[in-house]
Coordinates of C-alpha atoms in Angstrom, one line a residue:
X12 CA 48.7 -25.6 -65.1
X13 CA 48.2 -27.9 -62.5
X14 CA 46.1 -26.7 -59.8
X15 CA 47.3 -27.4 -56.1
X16 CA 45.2 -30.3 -54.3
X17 CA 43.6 -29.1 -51.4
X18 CA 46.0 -30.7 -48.7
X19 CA 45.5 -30.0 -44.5
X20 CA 49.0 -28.6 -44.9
X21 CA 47.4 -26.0 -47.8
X22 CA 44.7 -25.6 -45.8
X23 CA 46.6 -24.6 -42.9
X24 CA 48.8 -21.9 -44.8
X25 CA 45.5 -20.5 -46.7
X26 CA 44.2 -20.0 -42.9
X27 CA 47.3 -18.3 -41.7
X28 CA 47.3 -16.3 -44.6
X29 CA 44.0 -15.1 -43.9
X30 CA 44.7 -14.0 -40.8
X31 CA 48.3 -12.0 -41.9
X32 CA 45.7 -10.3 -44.2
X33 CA 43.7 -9.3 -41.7
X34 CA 45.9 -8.1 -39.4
X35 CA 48.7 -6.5 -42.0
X36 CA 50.7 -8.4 -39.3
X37 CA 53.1 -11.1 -38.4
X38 CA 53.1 -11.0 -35.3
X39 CA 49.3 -10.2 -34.7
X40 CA 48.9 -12.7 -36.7
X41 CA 50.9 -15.1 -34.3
X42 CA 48.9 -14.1 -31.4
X43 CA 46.0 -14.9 -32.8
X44 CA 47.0 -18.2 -34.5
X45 CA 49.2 -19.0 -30.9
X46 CA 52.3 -20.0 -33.2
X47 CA 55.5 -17.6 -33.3
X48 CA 56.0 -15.3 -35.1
X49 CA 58.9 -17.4 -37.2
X50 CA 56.4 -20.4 -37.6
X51 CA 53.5 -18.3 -39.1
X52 CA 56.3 -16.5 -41.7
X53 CA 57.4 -20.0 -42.4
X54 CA 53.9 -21.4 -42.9
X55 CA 53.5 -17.8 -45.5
X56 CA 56.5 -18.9 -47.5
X57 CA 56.0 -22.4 -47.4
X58 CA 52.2 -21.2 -49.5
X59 CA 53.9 -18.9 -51.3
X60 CA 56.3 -21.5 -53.1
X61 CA 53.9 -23.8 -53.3
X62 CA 51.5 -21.5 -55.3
X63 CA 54.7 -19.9 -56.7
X64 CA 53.4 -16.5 -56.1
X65 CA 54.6 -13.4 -54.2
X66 CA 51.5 -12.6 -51.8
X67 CA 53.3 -10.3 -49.8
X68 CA 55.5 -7.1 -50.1
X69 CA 58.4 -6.9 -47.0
X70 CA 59.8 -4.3 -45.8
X71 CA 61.3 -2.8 -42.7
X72 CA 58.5 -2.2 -40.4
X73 CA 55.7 -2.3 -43.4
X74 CA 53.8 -5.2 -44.9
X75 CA 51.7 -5.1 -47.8
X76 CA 49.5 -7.3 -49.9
X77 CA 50.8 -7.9 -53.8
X78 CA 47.9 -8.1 -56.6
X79 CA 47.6 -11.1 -56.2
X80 CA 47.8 -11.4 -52.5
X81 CA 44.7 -9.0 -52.4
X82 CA 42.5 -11.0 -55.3
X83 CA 43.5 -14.7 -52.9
X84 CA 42.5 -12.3 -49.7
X85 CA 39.2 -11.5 -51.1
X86 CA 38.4 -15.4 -52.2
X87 CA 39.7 -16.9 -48.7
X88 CA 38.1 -14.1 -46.9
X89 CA 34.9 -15.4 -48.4
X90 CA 35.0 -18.8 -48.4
X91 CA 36.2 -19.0 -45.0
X92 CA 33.5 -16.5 -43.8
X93 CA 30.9 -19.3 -45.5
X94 CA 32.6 -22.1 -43.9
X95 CA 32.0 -20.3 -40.5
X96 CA 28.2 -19.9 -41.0
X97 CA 27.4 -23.2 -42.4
X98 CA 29.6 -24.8 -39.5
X99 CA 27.4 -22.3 -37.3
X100 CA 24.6 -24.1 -39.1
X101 CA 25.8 -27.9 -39.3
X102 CA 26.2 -27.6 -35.4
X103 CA 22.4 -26.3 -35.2
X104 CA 23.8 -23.1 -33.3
X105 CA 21.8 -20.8 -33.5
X106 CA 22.3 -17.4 -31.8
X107 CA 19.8 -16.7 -29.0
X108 CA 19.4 -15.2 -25.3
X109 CA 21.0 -12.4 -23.7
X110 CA 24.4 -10.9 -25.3
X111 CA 25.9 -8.5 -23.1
X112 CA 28.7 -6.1 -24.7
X113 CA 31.2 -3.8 -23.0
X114 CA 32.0 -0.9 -25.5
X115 CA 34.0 2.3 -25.3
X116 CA 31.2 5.2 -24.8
X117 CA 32.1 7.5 -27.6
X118 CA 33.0 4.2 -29.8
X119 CA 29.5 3.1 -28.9
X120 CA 27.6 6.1 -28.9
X121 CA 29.5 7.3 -32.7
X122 CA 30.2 4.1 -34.3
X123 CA 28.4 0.8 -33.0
X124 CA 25.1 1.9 -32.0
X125 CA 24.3 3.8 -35.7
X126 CA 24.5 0.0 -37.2
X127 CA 23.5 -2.2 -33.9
X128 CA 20.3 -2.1 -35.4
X129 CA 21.3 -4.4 -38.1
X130 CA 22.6 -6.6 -36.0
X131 CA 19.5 -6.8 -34.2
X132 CA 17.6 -7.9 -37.2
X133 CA 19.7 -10.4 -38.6
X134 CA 19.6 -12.1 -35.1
X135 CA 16.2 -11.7 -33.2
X136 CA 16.1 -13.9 -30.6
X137 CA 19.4 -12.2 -29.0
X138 CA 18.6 -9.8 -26.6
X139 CA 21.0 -7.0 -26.4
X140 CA 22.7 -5.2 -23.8
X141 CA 25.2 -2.6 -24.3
X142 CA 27.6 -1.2 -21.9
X143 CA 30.2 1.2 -21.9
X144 CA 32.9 1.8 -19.7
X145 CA 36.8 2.7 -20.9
X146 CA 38.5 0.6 -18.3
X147 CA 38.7 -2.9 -18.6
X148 CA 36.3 -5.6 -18.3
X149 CA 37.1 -8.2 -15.3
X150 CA 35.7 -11.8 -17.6
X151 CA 36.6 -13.8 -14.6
X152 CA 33.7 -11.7 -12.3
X153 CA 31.7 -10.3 -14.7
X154 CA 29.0 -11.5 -16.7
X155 CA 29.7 -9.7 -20.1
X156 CA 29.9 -11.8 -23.2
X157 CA 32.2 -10.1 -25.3
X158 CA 34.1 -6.8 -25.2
X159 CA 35.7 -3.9 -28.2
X160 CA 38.5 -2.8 -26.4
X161 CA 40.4 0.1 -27.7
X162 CA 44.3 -0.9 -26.9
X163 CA 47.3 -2.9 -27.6
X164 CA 45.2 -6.1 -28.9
X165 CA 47.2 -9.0 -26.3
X166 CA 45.1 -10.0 -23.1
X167 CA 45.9 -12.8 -21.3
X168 CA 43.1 -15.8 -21.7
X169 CA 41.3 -13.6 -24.1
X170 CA 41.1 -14.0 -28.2
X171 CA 41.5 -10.8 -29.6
X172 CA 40.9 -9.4 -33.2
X173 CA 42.0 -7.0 -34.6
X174 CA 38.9 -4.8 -35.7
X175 CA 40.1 -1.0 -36.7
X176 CA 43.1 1.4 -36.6
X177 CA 42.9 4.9 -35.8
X178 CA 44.2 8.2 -35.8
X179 CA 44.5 11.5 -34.2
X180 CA 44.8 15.3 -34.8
X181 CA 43.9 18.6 -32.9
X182 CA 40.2 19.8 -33.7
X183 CA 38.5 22.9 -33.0
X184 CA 35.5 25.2 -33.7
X185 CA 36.1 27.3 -36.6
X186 CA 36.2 30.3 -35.0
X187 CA 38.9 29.1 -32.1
X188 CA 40.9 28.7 -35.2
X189 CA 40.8 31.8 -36.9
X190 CA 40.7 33.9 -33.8
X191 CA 44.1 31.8 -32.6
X192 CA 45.6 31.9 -36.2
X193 CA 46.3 27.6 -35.6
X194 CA 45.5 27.1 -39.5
X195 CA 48.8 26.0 -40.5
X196 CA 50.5 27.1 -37.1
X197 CA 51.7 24.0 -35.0
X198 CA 53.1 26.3 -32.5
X199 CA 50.3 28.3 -32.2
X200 CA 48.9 25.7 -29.5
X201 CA 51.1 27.1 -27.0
X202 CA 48.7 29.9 -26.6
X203 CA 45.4 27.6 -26.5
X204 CA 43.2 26.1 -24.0
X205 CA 44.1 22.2 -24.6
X206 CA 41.4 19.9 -23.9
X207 CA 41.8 16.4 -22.9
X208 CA 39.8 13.0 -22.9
X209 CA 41.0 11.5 -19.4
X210 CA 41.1 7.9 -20.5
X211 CA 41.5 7.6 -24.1
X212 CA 42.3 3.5 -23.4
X213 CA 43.0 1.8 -20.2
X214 CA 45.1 3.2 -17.7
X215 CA 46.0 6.1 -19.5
X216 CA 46.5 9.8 -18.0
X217 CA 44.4 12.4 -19.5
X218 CA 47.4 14.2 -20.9
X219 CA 48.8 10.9 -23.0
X220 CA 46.7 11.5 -26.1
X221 CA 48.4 14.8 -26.4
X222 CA 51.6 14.3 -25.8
X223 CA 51.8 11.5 -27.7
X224 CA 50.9 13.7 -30.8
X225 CA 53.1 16.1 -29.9
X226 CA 56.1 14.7 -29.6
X227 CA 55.4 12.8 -32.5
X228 CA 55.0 16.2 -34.1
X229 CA 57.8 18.0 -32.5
X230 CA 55.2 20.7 -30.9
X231 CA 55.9 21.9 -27.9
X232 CA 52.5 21.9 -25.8
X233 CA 52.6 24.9 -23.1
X234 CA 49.0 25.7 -22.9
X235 CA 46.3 25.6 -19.9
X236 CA 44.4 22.4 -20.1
X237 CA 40.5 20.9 -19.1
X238 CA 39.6 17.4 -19.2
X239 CA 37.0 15.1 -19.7
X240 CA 35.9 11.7 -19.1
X241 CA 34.4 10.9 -22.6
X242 CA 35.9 11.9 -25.3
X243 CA 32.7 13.1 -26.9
X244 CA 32.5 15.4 -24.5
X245 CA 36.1 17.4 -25.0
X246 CA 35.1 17.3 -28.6
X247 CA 31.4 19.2 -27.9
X248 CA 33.7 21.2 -25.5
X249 CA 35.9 21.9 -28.3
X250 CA 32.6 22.7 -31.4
X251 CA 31.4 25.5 -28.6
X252 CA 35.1 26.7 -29.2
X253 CA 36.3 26.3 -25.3
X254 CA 39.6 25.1 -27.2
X255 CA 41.6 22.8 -29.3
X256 CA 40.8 19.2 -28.8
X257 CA 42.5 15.8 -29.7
X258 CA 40.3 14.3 -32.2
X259 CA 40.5 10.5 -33.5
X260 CA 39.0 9.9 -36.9
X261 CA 36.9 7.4 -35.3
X262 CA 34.5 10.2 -33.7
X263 CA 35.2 13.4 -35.8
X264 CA 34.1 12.7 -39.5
X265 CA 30.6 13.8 -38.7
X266 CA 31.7 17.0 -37.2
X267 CA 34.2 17.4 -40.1
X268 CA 31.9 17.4 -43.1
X269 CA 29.1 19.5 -40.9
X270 CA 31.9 22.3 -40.5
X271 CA 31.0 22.0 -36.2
X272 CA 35.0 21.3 -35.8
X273 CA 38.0 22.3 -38.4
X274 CA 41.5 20.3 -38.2
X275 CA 43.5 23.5 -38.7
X276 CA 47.2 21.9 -38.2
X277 CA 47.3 18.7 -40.8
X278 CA 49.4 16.7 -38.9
X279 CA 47.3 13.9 -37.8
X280 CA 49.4 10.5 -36.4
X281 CA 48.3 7.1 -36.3
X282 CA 47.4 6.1 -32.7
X283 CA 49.4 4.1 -31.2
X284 CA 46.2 1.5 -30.3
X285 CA 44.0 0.2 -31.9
X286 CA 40.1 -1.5 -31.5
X287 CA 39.9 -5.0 -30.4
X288 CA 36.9 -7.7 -30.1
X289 CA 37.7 -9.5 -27.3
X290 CA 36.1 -12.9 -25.2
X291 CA 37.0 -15.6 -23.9
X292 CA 39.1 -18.2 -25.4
X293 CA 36.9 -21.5 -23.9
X294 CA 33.9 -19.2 -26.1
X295 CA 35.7 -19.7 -29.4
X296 CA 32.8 -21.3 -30.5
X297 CA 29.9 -19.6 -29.0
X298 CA 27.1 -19.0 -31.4
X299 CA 26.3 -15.3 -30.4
X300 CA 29.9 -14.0 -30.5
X301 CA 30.8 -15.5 -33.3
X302 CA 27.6 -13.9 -35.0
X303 CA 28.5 -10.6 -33.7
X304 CA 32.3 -11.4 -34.7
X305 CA 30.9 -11.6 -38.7
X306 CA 28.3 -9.2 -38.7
X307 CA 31.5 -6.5 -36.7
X308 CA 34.2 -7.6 -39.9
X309 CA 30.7 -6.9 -41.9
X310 CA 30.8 -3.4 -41.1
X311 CA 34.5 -2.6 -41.4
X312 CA 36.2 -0.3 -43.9
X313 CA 38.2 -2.0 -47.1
X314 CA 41.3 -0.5 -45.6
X315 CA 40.5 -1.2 -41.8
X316 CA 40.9 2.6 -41.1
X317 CA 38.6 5.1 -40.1

């Protein structure tokens, strides 16, 4: 067999590829790369037939990775992750000074912080400083680095990468369950005290999260309702058994396996956002984002879900 020469054209579709793979997406994918949607599937097939391989599975609304899509994605995830570093070295860039991050609280507080530490140790001579906030961050006034924003994933003059999916589904105390008979009872919530996070993402009202599970669900919601401006609090609201709470895998597994919170209707629904990194695009190559950047993929889940 002869074995492909390692062309700029080559190059180029191994790159796109990477990112597809990433992203389970054509068209994140495009808005990452800045091509159309049509020129990155053209640059997918065009690497297909030259390595005469299938690397993807199509179908309506659902892309998946073939065998031997997922053994190229974990070589060119690799390789291209040690191109980044040495090219991080090569240019003698090396991160240090203050990195200021704008973070989601309860994404900060549940997820990021646990493991910051690591980051912290890898990189020394940055000086950290975390902030959290669930609207979003102004890059033209303010004097924040990089952001994880939890929405849509397209911001004008940012890049944005795609970092995890999520999902939600009602949580309570154990307790609110069995005294409201919810295990197994969708319709039960009509009777229940429903609690809300007031700005699950940006510009959101606090009843979306809900709703959006619901109708998704075809429950019909009728029930008094408190809200909250964290979503960490609704769900301590919800452990004390106050009432039934919207909880995204994210910020419940913790309270899962401890047995503080029970998800008595198993219906949960894949949100319909997701959690970016985002900067600015004239800081592609800036030595302390593009650290974080690596050491963030670092942590993620094989799957890229919670």
């Amino acid at each position: 067999m002869k074995l492909p020469q390692l062309s700029s054209s080559l190059l180029a579709g191994l790159h796109c590829f990477s990112i597809v793979a990433e992203t389970m997406s054509f068209t994140r994918a495009a808005e990452q790369l800045h091509l159309t949607q049509s020129a990155v599937s053209h640059r997918i097939k065009k690497l297909e037939q030259r390595l005469d391989v299938a690397l993807f599975v199509r179908r309506p609304r659902h892309l998946s990775l073939t065998n031997e899509g997922e053994q190229l994605k974990l070589v060119v995830t690799e390789q291209f992750s040690a191109i980044s570093l040495k090219l991080l070295e090569l240019n003698h860039a090396k991160p240090v000074g203050d990195f200021i991050i704008s973070a989601p609280p309860t994404f900060a507080q549940r997820w990021l912080v646990p493991r910051l530490h690591q980051f912290a140790e890898a990189f020394p001579d940055v000086t950290l400083h975390l902030r959290t906030r669930n609207d979003l961050v102004d890059f033209k006034a303010e004097a924040f680095d990089c952001a994880i924003y939890f929405g849509h994933g397209r911001y004008t003059g940012l890049c944005s990468h795609h970092l995890l999916d999520d999902a939600i589904i009602p949580v309570c105390s154990p307790s609110y369950a069995e005294r409201h008979d919810l295990y197994g009872n969708p319709h039960k919530l009509a009777e229940c005290q429903l609690l809300h996070d007031a700005a699950p993402w940006a510009s959101a009202s606090l009843s979306d999260e809900w709703l959006y599970w619901a109708n998704a669900n075809g429950v019909e919601l009728n029930g008094t309702n408190h809200s909250f401006d964290r979503a960490d609090l609704a769900l301590e609201a919800a452990s004390s058994g106050m009432g039934v709470a919207i909880g995204r895998m994210a910020y419940i597994q913790e309270h899962l396996h401890s047995g503080r919170l029970v998800a008595p209707i198993d219906l949960s629904v894949k949100s319909p956002y997701s959690f970016y990194l985002v900067y600015r695009e004239e800081q592609q190559g800036n030595a302390k984002i593009m650290a974080f950047k690596q050491w963030l993929f670092e942590q993620l889940p094989a799957n890229g879900e919670f």
